[in-house]
mmCIF file of C-alpha atoms in Angstrom:
data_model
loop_
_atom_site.group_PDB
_atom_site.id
_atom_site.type_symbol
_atom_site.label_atom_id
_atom_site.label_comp_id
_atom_site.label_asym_id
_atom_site.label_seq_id
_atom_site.Cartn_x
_atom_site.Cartn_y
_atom_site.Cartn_z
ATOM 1 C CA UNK D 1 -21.221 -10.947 -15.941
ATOM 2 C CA UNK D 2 -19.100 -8.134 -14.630
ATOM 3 C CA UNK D 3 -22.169 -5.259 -16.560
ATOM 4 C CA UNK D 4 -24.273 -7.692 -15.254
ATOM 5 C CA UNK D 5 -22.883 -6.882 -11.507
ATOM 6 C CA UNK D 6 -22.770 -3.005 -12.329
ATOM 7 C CA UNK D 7 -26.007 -2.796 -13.342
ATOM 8 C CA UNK D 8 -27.688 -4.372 -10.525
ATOM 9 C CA UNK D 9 -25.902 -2.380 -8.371
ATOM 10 C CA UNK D 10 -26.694 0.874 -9.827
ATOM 11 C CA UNK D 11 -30.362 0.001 -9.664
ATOM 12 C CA UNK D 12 -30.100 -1.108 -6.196
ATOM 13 C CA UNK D 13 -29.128 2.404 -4.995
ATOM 14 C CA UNK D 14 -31.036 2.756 -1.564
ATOM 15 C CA UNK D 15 -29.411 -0.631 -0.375
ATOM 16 C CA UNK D 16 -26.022 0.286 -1.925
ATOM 17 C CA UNK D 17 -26.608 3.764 -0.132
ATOM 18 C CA UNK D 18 -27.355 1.724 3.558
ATOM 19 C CA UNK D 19 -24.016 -0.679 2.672
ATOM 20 C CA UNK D 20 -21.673 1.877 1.869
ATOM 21 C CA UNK D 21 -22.650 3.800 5.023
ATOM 22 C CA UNK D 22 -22.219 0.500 7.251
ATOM 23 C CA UNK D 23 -18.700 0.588 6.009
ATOM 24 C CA UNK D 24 -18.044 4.400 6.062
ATOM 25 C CA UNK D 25 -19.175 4.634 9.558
ATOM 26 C CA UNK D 26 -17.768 1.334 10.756
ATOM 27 C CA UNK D 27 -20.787 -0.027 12.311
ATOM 28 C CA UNK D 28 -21.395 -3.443 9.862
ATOM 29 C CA UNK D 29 -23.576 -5.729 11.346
ATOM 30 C CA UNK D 30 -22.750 -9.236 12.412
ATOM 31 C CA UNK D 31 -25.523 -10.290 10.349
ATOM 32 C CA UNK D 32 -27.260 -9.266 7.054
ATOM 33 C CA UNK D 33 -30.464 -10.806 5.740
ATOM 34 C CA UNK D 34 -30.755 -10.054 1.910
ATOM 35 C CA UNK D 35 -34.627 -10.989 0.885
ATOM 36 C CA UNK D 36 -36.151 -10.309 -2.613
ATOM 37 C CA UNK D 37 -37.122 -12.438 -5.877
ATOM 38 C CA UNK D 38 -34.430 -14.852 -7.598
ATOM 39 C CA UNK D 39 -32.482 -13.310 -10.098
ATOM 40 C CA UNK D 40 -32.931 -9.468 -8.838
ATOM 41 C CA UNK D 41 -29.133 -8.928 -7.594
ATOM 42 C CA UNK D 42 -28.607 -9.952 -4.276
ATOM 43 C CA UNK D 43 -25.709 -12.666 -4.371
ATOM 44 C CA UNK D 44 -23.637 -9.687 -6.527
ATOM 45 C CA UNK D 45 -24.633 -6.993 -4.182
ATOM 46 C CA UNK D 46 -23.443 -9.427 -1.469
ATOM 47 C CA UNK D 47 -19.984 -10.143 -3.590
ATOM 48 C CA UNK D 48 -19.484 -6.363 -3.804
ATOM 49 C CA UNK D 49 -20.270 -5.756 -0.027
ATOM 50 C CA UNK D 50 -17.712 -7.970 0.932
ATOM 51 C CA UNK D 51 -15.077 -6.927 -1.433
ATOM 52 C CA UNK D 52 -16.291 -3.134 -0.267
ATOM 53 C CA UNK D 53 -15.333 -3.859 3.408
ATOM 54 C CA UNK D 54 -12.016 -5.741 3.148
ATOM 55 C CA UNK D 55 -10.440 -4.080 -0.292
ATOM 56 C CA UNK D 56 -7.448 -2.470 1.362
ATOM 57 C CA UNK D 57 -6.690 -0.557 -1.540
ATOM 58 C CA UNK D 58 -9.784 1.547 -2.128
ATOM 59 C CA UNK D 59 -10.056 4.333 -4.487
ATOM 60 C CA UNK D 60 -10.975 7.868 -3.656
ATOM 61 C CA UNK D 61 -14.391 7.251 -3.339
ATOM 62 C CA UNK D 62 -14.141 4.805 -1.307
ATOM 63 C CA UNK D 63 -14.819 1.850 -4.198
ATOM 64 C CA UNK D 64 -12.727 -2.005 -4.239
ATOM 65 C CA UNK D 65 -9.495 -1.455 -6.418
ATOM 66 C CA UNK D 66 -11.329 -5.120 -8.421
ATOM 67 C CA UNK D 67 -7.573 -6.155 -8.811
ATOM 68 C CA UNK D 68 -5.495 -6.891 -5.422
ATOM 69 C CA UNK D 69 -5.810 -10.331 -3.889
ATOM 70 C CA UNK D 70 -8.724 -9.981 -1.846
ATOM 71 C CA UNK D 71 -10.548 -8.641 -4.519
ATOM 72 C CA UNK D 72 -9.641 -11.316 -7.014
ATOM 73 C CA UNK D 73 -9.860 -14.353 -4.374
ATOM 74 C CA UNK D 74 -13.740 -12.548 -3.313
ATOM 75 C CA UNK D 75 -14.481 -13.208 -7.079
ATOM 76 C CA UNK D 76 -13.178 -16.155 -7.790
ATOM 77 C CA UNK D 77 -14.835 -17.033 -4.323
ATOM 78 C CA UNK D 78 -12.016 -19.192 -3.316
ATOM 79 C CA UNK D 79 -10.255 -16.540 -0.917
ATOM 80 C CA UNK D 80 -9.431 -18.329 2.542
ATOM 81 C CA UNK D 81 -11.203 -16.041 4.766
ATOM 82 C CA UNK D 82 -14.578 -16.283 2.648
ATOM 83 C CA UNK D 83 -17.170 -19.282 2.674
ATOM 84 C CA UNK D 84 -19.779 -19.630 0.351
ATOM 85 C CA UNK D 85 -22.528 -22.110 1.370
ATOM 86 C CA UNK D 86 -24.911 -22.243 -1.666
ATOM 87 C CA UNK D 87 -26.830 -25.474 -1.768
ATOM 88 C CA UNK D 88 -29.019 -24.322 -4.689
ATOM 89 C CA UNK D 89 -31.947 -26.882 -4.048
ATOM 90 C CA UNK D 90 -30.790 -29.197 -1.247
ATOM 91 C CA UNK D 91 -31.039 -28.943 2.082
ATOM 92 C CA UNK D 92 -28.511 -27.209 4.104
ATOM 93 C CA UNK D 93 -27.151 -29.509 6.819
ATOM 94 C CA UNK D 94 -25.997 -28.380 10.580
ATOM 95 C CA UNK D 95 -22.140 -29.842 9.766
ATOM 96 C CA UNK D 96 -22.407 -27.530 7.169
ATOM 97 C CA UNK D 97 -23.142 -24.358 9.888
ATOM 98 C CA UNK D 98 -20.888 -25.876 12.581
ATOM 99 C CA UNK D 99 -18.024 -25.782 10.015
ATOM 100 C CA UNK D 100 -18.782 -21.695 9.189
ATOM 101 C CA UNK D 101 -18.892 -21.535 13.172
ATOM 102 C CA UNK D 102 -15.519 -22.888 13.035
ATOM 103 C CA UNK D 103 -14.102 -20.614 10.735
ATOM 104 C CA UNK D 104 -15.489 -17.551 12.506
ATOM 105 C CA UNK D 105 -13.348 -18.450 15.786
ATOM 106 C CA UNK D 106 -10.106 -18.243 13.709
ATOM 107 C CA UNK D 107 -8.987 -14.394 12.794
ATOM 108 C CA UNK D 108 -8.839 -13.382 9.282
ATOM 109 C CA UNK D 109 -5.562 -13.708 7.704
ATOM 110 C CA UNK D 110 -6.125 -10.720 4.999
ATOM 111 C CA UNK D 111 -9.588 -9.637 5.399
ATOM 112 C CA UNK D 112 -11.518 -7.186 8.225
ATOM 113 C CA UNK D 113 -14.051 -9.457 8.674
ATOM 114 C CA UNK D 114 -14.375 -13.159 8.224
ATOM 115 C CA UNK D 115 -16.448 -13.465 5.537
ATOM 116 C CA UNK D 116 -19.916 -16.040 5.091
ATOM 117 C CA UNK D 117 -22.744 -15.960 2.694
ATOM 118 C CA UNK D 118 -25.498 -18.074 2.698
ATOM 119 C CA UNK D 119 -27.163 -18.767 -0.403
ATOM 120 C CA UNK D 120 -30.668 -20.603 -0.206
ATOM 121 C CA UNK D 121 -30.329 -19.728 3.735
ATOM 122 C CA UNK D 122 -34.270 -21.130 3.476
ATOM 123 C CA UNK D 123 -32.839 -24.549 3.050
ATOM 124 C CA UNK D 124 -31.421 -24.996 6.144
ATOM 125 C CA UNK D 125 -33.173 -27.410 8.215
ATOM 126 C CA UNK D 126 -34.413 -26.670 11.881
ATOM 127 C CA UNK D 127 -30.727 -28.380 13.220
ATOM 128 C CA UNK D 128 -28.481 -26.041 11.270
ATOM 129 C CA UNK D 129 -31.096 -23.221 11.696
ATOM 130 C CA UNK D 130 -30.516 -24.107 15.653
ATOM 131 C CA UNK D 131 -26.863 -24.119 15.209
ATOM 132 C CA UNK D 132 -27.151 -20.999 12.915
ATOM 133 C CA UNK D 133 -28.714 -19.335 16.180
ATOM 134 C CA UNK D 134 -26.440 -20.086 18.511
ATOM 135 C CA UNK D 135 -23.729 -18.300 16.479
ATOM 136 C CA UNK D 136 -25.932 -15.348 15.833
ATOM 137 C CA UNK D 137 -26.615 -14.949 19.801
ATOM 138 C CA UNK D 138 -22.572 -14.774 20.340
ATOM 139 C CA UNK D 139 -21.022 -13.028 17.637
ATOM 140 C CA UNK D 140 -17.540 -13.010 16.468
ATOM 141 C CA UNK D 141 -15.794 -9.700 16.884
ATOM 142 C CA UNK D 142 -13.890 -10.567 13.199
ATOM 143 C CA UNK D 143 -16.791 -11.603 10.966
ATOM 144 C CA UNK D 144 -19.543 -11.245 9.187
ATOM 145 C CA UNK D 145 -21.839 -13.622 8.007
ATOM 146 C CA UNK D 146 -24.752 -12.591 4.680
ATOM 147 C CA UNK D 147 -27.995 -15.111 4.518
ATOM 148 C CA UNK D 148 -29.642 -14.647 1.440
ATOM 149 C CA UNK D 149 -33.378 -16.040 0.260
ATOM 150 C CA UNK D 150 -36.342 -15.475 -1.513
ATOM 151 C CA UNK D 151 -38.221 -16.997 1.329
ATOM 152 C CA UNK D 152 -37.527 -15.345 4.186
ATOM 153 C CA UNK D 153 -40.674 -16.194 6.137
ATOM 154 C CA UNK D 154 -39.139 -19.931 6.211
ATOM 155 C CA UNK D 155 -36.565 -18.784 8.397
ATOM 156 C CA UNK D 156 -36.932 -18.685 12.142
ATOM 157 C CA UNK D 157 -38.607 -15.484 13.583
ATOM 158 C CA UNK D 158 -35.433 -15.504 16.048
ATOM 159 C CA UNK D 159 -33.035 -15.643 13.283
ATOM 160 C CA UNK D 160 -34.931 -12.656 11.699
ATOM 161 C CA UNK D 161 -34.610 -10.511 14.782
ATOM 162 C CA UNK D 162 -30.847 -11.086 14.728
ATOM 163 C CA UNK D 163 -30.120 -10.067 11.650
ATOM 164 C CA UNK D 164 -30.602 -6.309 9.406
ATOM 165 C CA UNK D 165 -33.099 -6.985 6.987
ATOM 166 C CA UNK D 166 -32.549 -5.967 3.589
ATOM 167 C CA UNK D 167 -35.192 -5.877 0.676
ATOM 168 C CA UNK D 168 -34.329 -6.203 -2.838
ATOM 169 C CA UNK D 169 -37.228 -5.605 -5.037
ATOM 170 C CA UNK D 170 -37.773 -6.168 -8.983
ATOM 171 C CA UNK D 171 -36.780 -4.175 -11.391
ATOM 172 C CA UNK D 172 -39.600 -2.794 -14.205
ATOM 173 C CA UNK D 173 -40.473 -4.315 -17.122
ATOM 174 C CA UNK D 174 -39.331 -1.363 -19.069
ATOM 175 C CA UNK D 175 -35.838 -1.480 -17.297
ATOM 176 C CA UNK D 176 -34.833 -4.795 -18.469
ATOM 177 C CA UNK D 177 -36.364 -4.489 -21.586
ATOM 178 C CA UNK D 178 -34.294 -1.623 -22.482
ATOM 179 C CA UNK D 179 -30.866 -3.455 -20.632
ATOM 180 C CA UNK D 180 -31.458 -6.007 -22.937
ATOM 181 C CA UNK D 181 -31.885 -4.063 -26.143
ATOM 182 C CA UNK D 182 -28.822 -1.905 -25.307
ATOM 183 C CA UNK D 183 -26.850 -5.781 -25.315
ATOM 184 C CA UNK D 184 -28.105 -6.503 -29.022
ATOM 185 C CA UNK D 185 -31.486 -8.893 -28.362
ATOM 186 C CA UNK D 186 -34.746 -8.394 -30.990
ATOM 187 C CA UNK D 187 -37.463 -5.881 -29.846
ATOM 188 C CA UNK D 188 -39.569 -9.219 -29.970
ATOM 189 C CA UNK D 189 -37.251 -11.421 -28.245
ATOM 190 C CA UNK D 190 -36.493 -8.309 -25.554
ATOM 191 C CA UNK D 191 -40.335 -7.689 -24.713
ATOM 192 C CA UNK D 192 -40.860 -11.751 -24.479
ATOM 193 C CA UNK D 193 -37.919 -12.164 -22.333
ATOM 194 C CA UNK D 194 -38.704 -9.193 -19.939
ATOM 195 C CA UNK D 195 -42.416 -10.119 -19.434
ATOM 196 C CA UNK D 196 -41.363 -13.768 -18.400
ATOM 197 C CA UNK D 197 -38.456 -12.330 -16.497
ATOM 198 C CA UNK D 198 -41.197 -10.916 -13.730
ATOM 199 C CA UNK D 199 -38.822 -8.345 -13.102
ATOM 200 C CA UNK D 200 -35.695 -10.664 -12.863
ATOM 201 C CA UNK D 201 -33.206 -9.230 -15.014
ATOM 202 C CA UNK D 202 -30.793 -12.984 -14.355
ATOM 203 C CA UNK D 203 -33.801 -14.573 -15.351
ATOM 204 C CA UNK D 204 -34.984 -12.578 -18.524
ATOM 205 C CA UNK D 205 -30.391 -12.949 -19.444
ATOM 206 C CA UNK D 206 -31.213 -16.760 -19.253
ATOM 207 C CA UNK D 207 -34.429 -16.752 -21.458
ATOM 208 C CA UNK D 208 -32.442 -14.631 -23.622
ATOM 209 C CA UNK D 209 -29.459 -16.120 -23.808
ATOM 210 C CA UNK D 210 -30.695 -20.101 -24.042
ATOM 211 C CA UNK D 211 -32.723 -20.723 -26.989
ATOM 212 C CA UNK D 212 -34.268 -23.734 -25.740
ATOM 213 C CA UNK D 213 -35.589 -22.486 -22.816
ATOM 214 C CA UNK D 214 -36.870 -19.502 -24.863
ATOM 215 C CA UNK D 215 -38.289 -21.654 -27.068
ATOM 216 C CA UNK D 216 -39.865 -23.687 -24.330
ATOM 217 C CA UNK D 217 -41.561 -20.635 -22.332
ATOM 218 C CA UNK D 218 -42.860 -19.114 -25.676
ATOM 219 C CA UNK D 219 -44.372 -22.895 -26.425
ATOM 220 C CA UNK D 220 -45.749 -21.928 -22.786
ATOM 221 C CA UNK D 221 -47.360 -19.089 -23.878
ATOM 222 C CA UNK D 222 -48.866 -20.627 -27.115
ATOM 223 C CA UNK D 223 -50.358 -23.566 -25.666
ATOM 224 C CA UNK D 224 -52.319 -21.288 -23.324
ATOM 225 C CA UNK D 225 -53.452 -18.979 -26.108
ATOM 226 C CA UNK D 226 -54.542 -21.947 -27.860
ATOM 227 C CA UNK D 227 -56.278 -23.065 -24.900
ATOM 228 C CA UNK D 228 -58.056 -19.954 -23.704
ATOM 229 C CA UNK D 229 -59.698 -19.528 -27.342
ATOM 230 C CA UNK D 230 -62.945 -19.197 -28.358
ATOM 231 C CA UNK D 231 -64.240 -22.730 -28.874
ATOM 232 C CA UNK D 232 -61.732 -24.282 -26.464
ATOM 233 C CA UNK D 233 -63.272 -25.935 -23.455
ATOM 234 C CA UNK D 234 -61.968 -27.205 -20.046
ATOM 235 C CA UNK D 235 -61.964 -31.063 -21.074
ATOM 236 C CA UNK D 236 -59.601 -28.970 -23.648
ATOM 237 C CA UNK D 237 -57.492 -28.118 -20.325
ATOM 238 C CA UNK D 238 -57.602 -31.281 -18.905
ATOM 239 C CA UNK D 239 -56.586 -33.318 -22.210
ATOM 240 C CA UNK D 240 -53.783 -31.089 -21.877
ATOM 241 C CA UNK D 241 -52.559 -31.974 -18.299
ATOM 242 C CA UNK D 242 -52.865 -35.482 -19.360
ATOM 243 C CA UNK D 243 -50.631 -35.155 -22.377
ATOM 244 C CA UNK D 244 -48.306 -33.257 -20.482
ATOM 245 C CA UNK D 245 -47.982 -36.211 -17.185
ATOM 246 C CA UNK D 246 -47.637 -38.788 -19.702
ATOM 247 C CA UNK D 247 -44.648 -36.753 -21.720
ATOM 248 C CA UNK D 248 -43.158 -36.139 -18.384
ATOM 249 C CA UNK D 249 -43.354 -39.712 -17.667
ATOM 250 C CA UNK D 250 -41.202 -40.746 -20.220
ATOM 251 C CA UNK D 251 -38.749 -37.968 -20.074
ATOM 252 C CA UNK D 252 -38.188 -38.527 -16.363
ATOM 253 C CA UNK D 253 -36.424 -42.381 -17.162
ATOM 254 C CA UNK D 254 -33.741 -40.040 -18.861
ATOM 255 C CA UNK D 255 -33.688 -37.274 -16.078
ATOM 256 C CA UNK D 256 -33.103 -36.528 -12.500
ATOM 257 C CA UNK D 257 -35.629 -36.955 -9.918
ATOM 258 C CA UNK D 258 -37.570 -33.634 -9.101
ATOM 259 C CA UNK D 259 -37.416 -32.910 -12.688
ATOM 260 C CA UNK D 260 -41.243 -32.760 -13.597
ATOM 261 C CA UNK D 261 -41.940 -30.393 -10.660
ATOM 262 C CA UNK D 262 -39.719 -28.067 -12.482
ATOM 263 C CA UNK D 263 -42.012 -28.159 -15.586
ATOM 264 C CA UNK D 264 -45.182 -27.761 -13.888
ATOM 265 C CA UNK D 265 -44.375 -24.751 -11.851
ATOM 266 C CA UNK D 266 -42.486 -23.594 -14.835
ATOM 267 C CA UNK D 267 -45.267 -23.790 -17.137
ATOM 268 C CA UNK D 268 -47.532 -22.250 -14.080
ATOM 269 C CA UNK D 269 -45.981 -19.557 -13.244
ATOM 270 C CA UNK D 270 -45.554 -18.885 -17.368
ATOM 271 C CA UNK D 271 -49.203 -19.062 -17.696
ATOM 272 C CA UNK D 272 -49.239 -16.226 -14.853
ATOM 273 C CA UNK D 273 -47.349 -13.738 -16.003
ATOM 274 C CA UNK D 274 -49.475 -13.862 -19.027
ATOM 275 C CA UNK D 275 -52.639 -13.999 -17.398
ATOM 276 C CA UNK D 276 -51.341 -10.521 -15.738
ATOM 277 C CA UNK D 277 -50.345 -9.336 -19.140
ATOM 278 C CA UNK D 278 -54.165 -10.043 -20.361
ATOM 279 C CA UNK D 279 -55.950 -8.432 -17.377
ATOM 280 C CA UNK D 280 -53.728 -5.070 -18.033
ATOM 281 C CA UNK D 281 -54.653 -5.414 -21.467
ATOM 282 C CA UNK D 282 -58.775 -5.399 -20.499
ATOM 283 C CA UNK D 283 -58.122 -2.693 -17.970
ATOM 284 C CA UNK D 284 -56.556 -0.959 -21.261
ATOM 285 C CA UNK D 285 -52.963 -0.521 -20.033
ATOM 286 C CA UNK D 286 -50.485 -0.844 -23.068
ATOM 287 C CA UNK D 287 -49.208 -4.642 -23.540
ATOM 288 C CA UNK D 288 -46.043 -6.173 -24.623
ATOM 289 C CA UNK D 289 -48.488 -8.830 -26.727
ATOM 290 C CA UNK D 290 -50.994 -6.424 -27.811
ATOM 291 C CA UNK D 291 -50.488 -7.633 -31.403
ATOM 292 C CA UNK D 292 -50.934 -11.054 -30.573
ATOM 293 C CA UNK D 293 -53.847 -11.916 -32.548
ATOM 294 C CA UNK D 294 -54.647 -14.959 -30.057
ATOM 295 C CA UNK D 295 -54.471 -12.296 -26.805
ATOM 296 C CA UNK D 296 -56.935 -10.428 -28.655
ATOM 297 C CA UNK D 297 -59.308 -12.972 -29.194
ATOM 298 C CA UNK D 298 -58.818 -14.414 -25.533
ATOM 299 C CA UNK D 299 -59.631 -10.785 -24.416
ATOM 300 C CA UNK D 300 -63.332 -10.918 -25.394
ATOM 301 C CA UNK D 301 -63.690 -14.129 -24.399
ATOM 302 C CA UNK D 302 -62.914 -13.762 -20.603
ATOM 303 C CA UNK D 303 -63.800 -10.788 -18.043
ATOM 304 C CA UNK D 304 -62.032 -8.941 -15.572
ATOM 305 C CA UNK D 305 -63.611 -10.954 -13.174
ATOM 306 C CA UNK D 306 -62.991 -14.093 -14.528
ATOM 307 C CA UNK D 307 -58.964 -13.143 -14.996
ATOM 308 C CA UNK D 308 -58.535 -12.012 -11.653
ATOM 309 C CA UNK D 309 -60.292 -15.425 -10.012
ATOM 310 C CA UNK D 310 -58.224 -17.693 -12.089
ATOM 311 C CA UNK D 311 -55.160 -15.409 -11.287
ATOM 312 C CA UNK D 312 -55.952 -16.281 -7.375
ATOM 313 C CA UNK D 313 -56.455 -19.456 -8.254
ATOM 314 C CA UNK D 314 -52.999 -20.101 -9.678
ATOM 315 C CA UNK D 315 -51.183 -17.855 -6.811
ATOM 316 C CA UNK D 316 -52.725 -20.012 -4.586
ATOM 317 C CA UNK D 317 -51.591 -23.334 -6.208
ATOM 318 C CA UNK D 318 -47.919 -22.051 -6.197
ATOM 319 C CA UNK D 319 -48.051 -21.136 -3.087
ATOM 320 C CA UNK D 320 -49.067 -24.619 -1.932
ATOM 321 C CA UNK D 321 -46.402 -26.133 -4.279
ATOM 322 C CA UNK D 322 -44.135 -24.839 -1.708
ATOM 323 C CA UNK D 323 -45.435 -25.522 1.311
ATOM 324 C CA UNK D 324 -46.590 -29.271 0.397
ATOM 325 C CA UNK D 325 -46.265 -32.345 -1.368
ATOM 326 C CA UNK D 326 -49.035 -32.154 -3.335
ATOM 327 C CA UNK D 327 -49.800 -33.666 -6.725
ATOM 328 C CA UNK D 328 -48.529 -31.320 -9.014
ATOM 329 C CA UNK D 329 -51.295 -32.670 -12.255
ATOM 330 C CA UNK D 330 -54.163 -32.179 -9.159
ATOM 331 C CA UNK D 331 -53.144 -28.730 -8.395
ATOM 332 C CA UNK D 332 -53.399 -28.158 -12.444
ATOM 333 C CA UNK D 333 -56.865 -29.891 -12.638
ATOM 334 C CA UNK D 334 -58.046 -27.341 -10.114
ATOM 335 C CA UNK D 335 -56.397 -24.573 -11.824
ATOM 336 C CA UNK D 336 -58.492 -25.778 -15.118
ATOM 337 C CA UNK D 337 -61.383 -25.528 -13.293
ATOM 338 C CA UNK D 338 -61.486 -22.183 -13.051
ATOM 339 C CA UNK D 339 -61.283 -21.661 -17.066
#
């Protein structure tokens, strides 16, 4: 994990540029904002940043020594004047932001700055957003607090005006492929794992590094090839969405709750990245699956046109997977619709 870290940060040099001079000139914020994709950096950039401020034993360029106590405690993220509030995919409750609100009014016992990062800071509902605010509007003189997301715009507009906004975008294709041919992956298994990455380089290590779910998102990829061809039709689609409910029907009496709205945007979001991939192709942009003797086929069969309506289409539906509650095999039907 630690090459992991350096290499996100070296890619990430314009916002490691704007850190390092918040620290240099000793005007850090109260409140950072980092906003990008999942899996492009920000929780280690935000793990370096706050090692970067309160490592007292800094080398000559000004770097964290990675070995006193507040390094070690800032990476072990158990250090007493750090709190981590990362919720993955539940909600963020207000006890949760009165408790970092309490922390903040004590002074650090070996750090600068009291130290908070919110991961998931979308999944705070409107009470701890409203306690979040308050905090925001009277600062702490000893702390520093680091929201991250990948949905900013759920955040209030109020909070967003309190805090430095920092972008993190994706990295190319070709820059994850070649990180993860320098670690020892397949040319195959490296241009697979990059295009489904969608320029996530944690999320093209986990494709690479878990078979099953490699094996899963290349079954993805199949099925649609399969589905796309030349004598396929859309009652092909829609026998497809039916076989798929009823599988995850029976698989969710031995799984968690929320687990077949995992699959379905999975498999959506699979299906387009390599819808993408076959509308570069037509425009006649090299492709990682140019040799795929199914993409080539599918390529005659559909325009430009077509691509880019059922690309919409499926942007649309993910989209409104967020936002709502609705049926996840209805949004598919309309997404077949368009085939």
């Amino acid at each position: 994990m630690l090459y992991v870290s350096r290499f996100m940060i070296l890619e990430h040099q314009k916002q490691k540029r704007l850190l390092r001079a918040m620290v240099v000139s000793h005007r850090i914020p109260h409140a950072l904002l980092f906003s990008g994709k999942k899996g492009v950096g920000k929780e280690q950039i935000a793990i370096k940043f706050i090692k970067l401020i309160n490592c007292n034993n800094k080398d000559a360029d000004g770097r964290p020594c990675e070995k006193c106590a507040v390094c070690r405690g800032v990476d072990a993220l158990l250090h007493p004047d750090l709190l981590i509030i990362n919720n993955q995919l539940q909600e963020i409750q207000i006890d949760q932001i009165r408790d970092l609100t309490s922390r903040f009014s004590l002074k650090p016992s070996q750090f600068l700055l009291k130290s908070a990062i919110i991961n998931g800071a979308h999944l705070m509902n409107l009470q701890a957003q409203a306690a979040l605010l308050k905090t925001l509007e009277e600062p702490k003189g000893h702390a520093i607090m680091i929201l991250i997301t990948d949905q900013p715009e759920m955040l209030l507009p109020t909070i967003r005006s309190r805090t430095q906004h920092i972008k993190f975008g994706r990295f190319s294709r070709q820059t994850i492929k070649q990180y993860l041919l320098s670690n020892g992956l397949t040319k195959n298994k490296a241009e697979i794992a990059s295009l489904l990455s969608d320029g996530r380089l944690n999320t093209a290590l986990n494709f690479a590094s878990n078979q099953e779910i490699f094996d899963k998102s290349v079954k993805y990829l199949n099925d649609l090839t399969n589905l796309m061809g030349e004598k396929s039709t859309t009652s092909d689609f829609f026998q497809y969405i039916k076989h798929l409910n009823d599988q995850l029907k029976i698989d969710s009496k031995n799984k968690e709750t929320g687990q077949g709205s995992v699959v379905w945007k999975d498999l959506l979001e699979a299906w387009l990245l390599y819808l993408r991939e076959l509308l570069l192709f037509k425009l006649g942009v090299g492709s990682v699956l140019e040799n795929n003797v199914g993409m080539l086929k599918t390529s005659n069969k559909y325009s430009v046109e077509k691509l880019i309506k059922i690309i919409n289409t499926i942007q649309n539906m993910l989209s409104i997977m967020v936002k709502t509650s609705i049926n996840y095999r209805f949004a598919f039907e309309i997404v077949a619709l368009d085939f």
